[in-house]
Coordinates of C-alpha atoms and ligand atoms in Angstrom, one line a residue:
X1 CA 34.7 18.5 -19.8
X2 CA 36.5 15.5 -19.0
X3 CA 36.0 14.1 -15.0
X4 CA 37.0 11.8 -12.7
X5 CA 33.7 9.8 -13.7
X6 CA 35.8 9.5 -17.4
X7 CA 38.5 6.8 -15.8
X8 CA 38.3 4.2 -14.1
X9 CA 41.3 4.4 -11.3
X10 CA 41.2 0.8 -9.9
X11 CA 44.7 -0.3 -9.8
X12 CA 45.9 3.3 -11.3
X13 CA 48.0 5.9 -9.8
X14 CA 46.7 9.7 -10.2
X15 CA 48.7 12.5 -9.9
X16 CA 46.6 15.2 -8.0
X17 CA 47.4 18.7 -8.0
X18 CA 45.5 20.1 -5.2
X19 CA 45.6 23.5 -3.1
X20 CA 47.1 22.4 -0.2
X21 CA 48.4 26.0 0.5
X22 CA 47.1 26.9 4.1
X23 CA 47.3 29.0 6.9
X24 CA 50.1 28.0 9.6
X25 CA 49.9 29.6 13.2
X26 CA 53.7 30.0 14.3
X27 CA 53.6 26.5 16.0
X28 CA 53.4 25.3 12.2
X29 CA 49.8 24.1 12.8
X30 CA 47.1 24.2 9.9
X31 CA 44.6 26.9 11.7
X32 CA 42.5 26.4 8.8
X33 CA 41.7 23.3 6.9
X34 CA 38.9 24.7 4.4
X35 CA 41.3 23.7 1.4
X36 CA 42.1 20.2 2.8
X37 CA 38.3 19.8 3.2
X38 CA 37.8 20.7 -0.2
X39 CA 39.7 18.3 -2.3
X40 CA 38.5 15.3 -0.5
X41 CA 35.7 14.3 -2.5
X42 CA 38.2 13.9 -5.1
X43 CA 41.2 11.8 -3.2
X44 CA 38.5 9.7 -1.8
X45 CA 36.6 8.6 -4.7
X46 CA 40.1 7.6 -6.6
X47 CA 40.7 5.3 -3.1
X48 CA 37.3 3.9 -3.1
X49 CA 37.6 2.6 -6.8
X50 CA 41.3 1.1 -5.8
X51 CA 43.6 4.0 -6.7
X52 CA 46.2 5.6 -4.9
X53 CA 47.3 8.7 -4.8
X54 CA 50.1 11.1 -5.6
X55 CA 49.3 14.7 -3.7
X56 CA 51.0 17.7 -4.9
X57 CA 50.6 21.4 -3.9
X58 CA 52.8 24.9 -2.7
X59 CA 52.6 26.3 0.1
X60 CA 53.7 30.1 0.5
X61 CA 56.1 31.8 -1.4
X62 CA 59.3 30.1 -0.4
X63 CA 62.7 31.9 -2.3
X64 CA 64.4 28.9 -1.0
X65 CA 63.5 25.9 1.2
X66 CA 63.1 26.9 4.2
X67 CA 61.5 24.9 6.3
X68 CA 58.1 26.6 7.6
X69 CA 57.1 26.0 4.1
X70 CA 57.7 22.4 4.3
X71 CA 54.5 20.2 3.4
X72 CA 55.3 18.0 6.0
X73 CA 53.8 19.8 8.5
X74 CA 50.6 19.5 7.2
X75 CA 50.9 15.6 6.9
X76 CA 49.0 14.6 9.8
X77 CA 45.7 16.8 9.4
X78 CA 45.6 15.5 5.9
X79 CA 45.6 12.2 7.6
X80 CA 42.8 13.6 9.9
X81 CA 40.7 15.0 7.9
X82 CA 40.9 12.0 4.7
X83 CA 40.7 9.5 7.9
X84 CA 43.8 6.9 6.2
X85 CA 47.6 7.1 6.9
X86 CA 49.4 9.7 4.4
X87 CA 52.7 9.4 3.8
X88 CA 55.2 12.1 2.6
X89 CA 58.7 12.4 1.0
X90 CA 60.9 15.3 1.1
X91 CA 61.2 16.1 -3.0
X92 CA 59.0 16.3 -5.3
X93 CA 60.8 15.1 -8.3
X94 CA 63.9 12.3 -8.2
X95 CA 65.0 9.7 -6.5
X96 CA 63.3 10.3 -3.0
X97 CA 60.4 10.1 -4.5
X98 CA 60.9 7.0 -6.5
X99 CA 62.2 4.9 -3.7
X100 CA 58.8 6.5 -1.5
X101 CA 56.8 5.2 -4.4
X102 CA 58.2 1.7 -4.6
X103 CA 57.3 1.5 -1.0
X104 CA 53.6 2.8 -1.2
X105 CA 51.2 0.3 -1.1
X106 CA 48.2 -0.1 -4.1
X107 CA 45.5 2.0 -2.7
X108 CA 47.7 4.6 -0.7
X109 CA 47.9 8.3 -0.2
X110 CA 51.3 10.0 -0.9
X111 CA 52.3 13.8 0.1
X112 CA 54.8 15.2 -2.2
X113 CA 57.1 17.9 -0.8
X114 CA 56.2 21.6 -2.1
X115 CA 56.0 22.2 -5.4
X116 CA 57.6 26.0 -4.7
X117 CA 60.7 24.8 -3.4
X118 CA 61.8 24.9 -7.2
X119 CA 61.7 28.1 -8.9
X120 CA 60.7 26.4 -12.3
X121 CA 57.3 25.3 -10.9
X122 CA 56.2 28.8 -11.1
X123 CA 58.3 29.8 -14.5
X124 CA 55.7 27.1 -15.9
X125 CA 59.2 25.0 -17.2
X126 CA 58.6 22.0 -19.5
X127 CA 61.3 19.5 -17.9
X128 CA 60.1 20.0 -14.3
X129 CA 56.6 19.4 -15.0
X130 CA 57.7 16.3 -17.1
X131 CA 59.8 14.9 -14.0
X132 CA 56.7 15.3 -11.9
X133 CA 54.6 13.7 -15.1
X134 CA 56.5 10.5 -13.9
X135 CA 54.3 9.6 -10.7
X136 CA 51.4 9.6 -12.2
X137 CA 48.9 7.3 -14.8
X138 CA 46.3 10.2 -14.6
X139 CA 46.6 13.7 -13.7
X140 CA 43.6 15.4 -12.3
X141 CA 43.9 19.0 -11.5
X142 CA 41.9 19.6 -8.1
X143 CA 43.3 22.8 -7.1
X144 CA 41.1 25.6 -8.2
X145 CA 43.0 28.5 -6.0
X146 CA 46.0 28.3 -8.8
X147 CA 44.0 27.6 -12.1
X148 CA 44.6 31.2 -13.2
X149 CA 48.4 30.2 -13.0
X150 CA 50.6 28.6 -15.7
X151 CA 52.3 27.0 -13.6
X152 CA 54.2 23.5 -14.4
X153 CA 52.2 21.7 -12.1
X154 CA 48.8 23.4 -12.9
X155 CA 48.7 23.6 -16.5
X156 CA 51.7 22.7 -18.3
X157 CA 51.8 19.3 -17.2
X158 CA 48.8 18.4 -19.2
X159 CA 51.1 17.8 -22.2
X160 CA 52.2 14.5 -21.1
X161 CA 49.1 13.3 -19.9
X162 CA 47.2 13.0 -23.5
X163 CA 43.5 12.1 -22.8
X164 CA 44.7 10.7 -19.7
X165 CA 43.6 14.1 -17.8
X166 CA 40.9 15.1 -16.2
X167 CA 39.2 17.5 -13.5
X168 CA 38.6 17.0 -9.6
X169 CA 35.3 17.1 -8.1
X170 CA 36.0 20.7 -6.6
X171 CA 37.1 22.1 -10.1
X172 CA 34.7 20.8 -12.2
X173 CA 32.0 22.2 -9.8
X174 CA 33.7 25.5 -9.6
X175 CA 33.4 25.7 -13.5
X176 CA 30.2 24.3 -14.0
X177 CA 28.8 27.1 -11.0
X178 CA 30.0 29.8 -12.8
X179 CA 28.9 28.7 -15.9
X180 CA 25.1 28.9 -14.5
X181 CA 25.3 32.5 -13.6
X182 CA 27.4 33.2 -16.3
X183 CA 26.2 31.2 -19.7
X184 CA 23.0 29.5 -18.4
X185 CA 21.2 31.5 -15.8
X186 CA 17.6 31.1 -15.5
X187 CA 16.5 34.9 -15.9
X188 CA 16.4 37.6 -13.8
X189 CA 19.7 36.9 -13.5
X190 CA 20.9 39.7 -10.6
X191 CA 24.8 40.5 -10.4
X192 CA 25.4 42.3 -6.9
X193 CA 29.1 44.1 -7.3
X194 CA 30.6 45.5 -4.5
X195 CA 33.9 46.4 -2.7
X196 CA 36.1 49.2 -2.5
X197 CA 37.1 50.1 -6.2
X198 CA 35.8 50.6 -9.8
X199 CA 39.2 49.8 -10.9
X200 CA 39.3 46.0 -9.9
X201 CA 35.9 45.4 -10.6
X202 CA 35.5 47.1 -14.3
X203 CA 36.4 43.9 -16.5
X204 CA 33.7 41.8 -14.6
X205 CA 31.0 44.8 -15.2
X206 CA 31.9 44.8 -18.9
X207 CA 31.8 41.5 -19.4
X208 CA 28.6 40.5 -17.2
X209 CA 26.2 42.7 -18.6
X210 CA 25.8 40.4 -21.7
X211 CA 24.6 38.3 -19.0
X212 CA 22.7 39.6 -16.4
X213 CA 19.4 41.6 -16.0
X214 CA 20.0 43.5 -12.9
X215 CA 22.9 45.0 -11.9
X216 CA 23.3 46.3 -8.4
X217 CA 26.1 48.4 -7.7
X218 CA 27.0 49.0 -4.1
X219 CA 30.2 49.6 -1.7
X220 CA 32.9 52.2 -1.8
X221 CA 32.6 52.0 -5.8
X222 CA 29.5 53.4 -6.2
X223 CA 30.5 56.7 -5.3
X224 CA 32.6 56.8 -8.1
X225 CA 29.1 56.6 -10.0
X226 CA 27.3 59.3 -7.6
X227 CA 30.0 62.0 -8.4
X228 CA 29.8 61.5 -11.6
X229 CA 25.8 61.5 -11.9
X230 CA 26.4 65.1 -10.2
X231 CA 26.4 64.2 -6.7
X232 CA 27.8 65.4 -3.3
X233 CA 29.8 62.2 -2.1
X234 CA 31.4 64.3 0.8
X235 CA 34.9 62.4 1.5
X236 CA 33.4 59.0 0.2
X237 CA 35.7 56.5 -1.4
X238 CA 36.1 57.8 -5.1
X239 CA 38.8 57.6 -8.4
X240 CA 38.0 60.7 -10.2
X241 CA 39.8 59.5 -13.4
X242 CA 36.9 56.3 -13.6
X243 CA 34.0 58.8 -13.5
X244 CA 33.7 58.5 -17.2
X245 CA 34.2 55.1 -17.2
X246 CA 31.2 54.9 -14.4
X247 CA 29.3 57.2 -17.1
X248 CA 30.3 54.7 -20.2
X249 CA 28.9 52.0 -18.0
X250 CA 25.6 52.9 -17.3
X251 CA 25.3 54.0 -20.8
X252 CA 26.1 50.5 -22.1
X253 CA 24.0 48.9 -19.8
X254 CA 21.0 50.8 -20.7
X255 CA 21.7 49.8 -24.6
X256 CA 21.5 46.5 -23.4
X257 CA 18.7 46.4 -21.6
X258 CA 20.6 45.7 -17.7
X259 CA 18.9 47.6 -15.3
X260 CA 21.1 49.4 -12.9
X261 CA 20.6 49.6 -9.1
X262 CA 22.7 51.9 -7.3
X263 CA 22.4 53.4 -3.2
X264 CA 20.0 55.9 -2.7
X265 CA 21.0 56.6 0.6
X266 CA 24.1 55.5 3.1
X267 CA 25.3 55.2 6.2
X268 CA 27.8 58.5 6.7
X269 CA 30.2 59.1 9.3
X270 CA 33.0 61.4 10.4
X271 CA 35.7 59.0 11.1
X272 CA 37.0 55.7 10.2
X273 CA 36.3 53.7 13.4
X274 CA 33.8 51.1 14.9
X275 CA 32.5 53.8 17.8
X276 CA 32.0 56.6 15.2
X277 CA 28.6 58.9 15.6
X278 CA 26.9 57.6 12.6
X279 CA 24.2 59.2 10.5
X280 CA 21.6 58.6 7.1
X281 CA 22.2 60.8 4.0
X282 CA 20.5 60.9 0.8
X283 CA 23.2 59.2 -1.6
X284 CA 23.4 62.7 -3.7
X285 CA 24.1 65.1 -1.0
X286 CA 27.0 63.9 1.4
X287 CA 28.0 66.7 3.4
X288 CA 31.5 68.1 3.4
X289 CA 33.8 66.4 5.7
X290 CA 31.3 63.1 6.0
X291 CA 31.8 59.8 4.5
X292 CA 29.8 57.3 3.3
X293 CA 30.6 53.6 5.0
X294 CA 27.8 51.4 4.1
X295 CA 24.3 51.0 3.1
X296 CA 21.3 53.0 3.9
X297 CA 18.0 51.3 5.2
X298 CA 16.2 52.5 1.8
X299 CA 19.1 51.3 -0.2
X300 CA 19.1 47.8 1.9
X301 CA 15.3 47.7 1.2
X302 CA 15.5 48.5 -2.9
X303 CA 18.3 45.8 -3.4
X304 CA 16.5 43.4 -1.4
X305 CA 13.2 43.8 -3.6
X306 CA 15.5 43.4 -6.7
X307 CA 17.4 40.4 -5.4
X308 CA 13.7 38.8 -4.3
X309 CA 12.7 38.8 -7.6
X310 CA 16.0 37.1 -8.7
X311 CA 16.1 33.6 -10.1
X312 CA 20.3 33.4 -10.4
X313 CA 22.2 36.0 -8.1
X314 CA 26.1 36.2 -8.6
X315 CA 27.5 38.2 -5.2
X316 CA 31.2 39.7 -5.9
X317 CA 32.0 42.3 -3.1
X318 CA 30.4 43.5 0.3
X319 CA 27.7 47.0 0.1
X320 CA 29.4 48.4 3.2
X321 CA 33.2 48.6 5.1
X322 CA 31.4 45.0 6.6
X323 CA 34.9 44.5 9.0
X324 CA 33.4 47.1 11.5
X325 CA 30.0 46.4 12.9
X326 CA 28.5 49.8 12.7
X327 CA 28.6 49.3 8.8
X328 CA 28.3 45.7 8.4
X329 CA 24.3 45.9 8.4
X330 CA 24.3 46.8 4.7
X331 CA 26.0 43.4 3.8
X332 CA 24.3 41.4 6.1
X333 CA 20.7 42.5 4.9
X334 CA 22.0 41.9 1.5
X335 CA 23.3 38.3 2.7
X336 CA 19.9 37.8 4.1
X337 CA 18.1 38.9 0.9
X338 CA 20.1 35.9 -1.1
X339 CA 19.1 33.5 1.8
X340 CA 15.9 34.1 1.5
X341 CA 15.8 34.2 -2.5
X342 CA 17.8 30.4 -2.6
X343 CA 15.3 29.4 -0.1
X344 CA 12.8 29.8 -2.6
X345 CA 14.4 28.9 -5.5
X346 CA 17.1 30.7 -6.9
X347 CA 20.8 29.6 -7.5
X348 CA 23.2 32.2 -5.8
X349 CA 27.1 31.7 -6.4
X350 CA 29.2 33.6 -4.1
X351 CA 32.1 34.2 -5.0
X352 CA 35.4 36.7 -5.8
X353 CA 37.1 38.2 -2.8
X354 CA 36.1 39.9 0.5
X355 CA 32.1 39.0 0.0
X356 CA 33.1 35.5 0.1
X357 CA 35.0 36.7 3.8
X358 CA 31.7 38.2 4.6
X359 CA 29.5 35.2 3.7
X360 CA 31.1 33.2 6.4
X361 CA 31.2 35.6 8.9
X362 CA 28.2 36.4 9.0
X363 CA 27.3 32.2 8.8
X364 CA 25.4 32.5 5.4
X365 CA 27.8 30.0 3.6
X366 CA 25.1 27.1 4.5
X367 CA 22.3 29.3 3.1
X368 CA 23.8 30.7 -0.3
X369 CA 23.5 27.8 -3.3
X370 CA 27.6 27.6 -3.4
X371 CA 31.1 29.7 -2.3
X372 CA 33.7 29.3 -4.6
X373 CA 36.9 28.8 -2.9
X374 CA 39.3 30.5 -5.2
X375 CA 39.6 34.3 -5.1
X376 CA 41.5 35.3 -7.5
X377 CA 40.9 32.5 -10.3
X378 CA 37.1 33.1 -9.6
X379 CA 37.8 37.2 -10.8
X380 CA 39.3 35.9 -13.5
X381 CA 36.7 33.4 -14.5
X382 CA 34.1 36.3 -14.1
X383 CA 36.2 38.7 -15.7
X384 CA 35.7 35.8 -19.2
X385 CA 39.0 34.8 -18.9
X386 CA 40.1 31.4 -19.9
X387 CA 42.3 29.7 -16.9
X388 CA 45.2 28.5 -18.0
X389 CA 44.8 25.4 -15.1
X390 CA 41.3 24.7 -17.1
X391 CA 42.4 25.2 -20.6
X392 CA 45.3 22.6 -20.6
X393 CA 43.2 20.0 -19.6
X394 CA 40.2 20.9 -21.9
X395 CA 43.2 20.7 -24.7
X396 CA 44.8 17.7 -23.7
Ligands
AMP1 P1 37.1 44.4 -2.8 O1 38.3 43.7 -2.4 O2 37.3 45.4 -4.0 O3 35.9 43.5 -3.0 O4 36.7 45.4 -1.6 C1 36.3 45.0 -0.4 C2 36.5 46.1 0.6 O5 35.7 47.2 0.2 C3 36.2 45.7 2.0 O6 37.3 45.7 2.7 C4 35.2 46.8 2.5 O7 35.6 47.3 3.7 C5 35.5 47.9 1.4 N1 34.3 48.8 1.3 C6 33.0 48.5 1.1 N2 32.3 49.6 1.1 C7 33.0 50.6 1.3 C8 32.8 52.0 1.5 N3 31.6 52.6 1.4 N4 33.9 52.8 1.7 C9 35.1 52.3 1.8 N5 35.4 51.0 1.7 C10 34.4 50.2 1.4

């Protein structure tokens, strides 16, 4: 896996594709600069060798170019938070950009325009990504939220950059966190999966238990499991066509030797509010007209002895609806559990999705061994897909 520690950039010009694409309040302000944080290991270790550097990124979903999806609103927190003077230009391929260059001294930072303002960014088209090819000596992909995209400027680009590519700091650690739970975990190796729905989750269960020792299943999924084990789930999240799937999957975790965890009890209610009269049922026998929300003290307690005895932990989905406080305690216990399991020892990767959300409410991000910042391509990764981001520059 080729890395910025491969090149040396003093006096070179990279081309960095990072995520740039960030939440703007209606004042066009960045109200959250997690993604700018993120890729300035990279940008700041090509400027301290004596590169400079050619940003690149979408923002939104533009159908045309209007302009609240301009990059150049974002110009001066990039500034901010990378502490030197960015400068930006209003294209991303042409001219503009080639008289912006001339003027950019050795060493500097420049913003291209968004990416999204032409359509054959996302269509993945050949000559776009070879106009953009042009402002760069190296391209280094940074921007791990749009690996799982063949886009122009995420993966097809590669093609004209011939061993002169390479990962970011952010990517390459995304890939080689995964790749601990995933390939090279030190055993018991505990997946938690959560979250509302057998459905989204079923490629990642398939494909983890070649990997994993534990499985805990938790959320509004593992109702799906209940029911079809026999139980009374009451009006509990459920998808009656996966109950044979749910069947096929404990089955194929016991040939392999994965020992499944599901709730023994939850947290039930009667309505879907904060306020609600809650109560504790025995997972099996839900009574008519109550729901299971979250997590039940016993439950909390049996995941927490499994994930003790964890040496790698994967989290991928909250054990409860954690948004309301009456059934956040489920998650948070279970976020506490990891906590104290990194703080002896084990790696724990956070990542996929609303658990992530729930991590950082809650304030475990410091506590848990690392949060992946890309929801969707981290699925995907899980799920044992190759990114198409990842695999142009692994073939380039
Ligand atoms: P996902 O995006 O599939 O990871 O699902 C996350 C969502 O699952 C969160 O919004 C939770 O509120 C929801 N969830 C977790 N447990 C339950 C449950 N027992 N019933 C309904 N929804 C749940």
């Amino acid at each position: 896996m080729k890395t910025l520690n491969d090149f040396d950039f003093s006096g070179k010009r990279a081309l960095i594709r990072v995520d740039y694409n960030v939440p703007l309040n209606d004042e066009l302000e960045v109200t959250d600069n997690t993604r700018i944080e993120a890729a300035k290991p990279t940008i700041m270790h090509i400027l301290n060798q004596g590169g400079s550097c050619v940003l690149m990124s979408h923002l939104g979903r533009p159908k045309a170019k209007e302009s609240e999806f301009s990059l150049s609103h974002i110009v001066d927190t990039v500034s901010q938070v990378l502490g030197v003077p960015v400068a930006f230009v209003a294209d991303c391929i042409g001219d503009q950009v080639e008289n912006a260059l001339a003027q950019l001294p050795q060493g500097g930072v420049l913003l291209l325009e968004n990416l999204r303002y032409y359509p054959e960014e996302e269509q993945g088209d050949h000559e776009f990504a070879k106009a953009l090819s042009k402002w760069g000596d190296i391209y280094v992909n940074d921007a791990f939220g749009t690996a799982h995209r063949a886009h122009a400027s995420t993966a097809i680009i590669a093609e004209n950059f011939k061993g002169q590519c390479c990962f970011g700091t952010l990517l390459a650690s995304e890939i080689t966190n995964v790749n601990k739970v995933m390939h090279h975990g030190e055993a018991p190796v505990t997946a938690i999966i959560g979250g509302a729905k057998v459905s989204s989750k079923i490629t990642i269960i398939e494909r983890i238990l070649d990997s994993v020792d534990h499985l805990i299943i938790g959320g509004g999924m593992a109702f799906t499991f209940i029911k079809a084990q026999g139980g009374s789930i009451g009006n509990s999240l459920v998808e009656d066509d996966k109950q044979a799937l749910a069947l096929s999957i404990l089955d194929k975790a016991k040939e392999k030797g994965v020992r499944v965890h599901l709730p023994t009890d939850t947290v039930i209610t009667q309505e879907f509010n904060n306020q609600a009269y809650t109560e504790i049922a025995p997972i099996h026998t839900i009574p008519d007209e109550w729901m299971g929300l979250d997590a039940g003290p016993e439950t909390r307690k049996n995941f927490a002895a499994v994930i003790s005895q964890s040496k790698t932990i994967l989290f991928n989905g909250p054990v409860g609806v954690f948004e309301m406080s009456t059934f956040a305690h489920g998650t948070i216990a279970l976020c506490e559990a990891i906590a104290e399991a990194t703080k002896n020892g084990a790696f724990s990767l956070v990542g996929g999705g609303d658990s992530v959300a729930a991590v950082k409410q809650f304030n475990y991000g410091e506590k848990v061994s690392y949060v992946s910042t890309g929801g969707g391509a981290m699925l995907e990764m899980l799920e044992g897909k190759t990114l198409p981001g990842i695999a142009a520059i692994l073939n380039a």
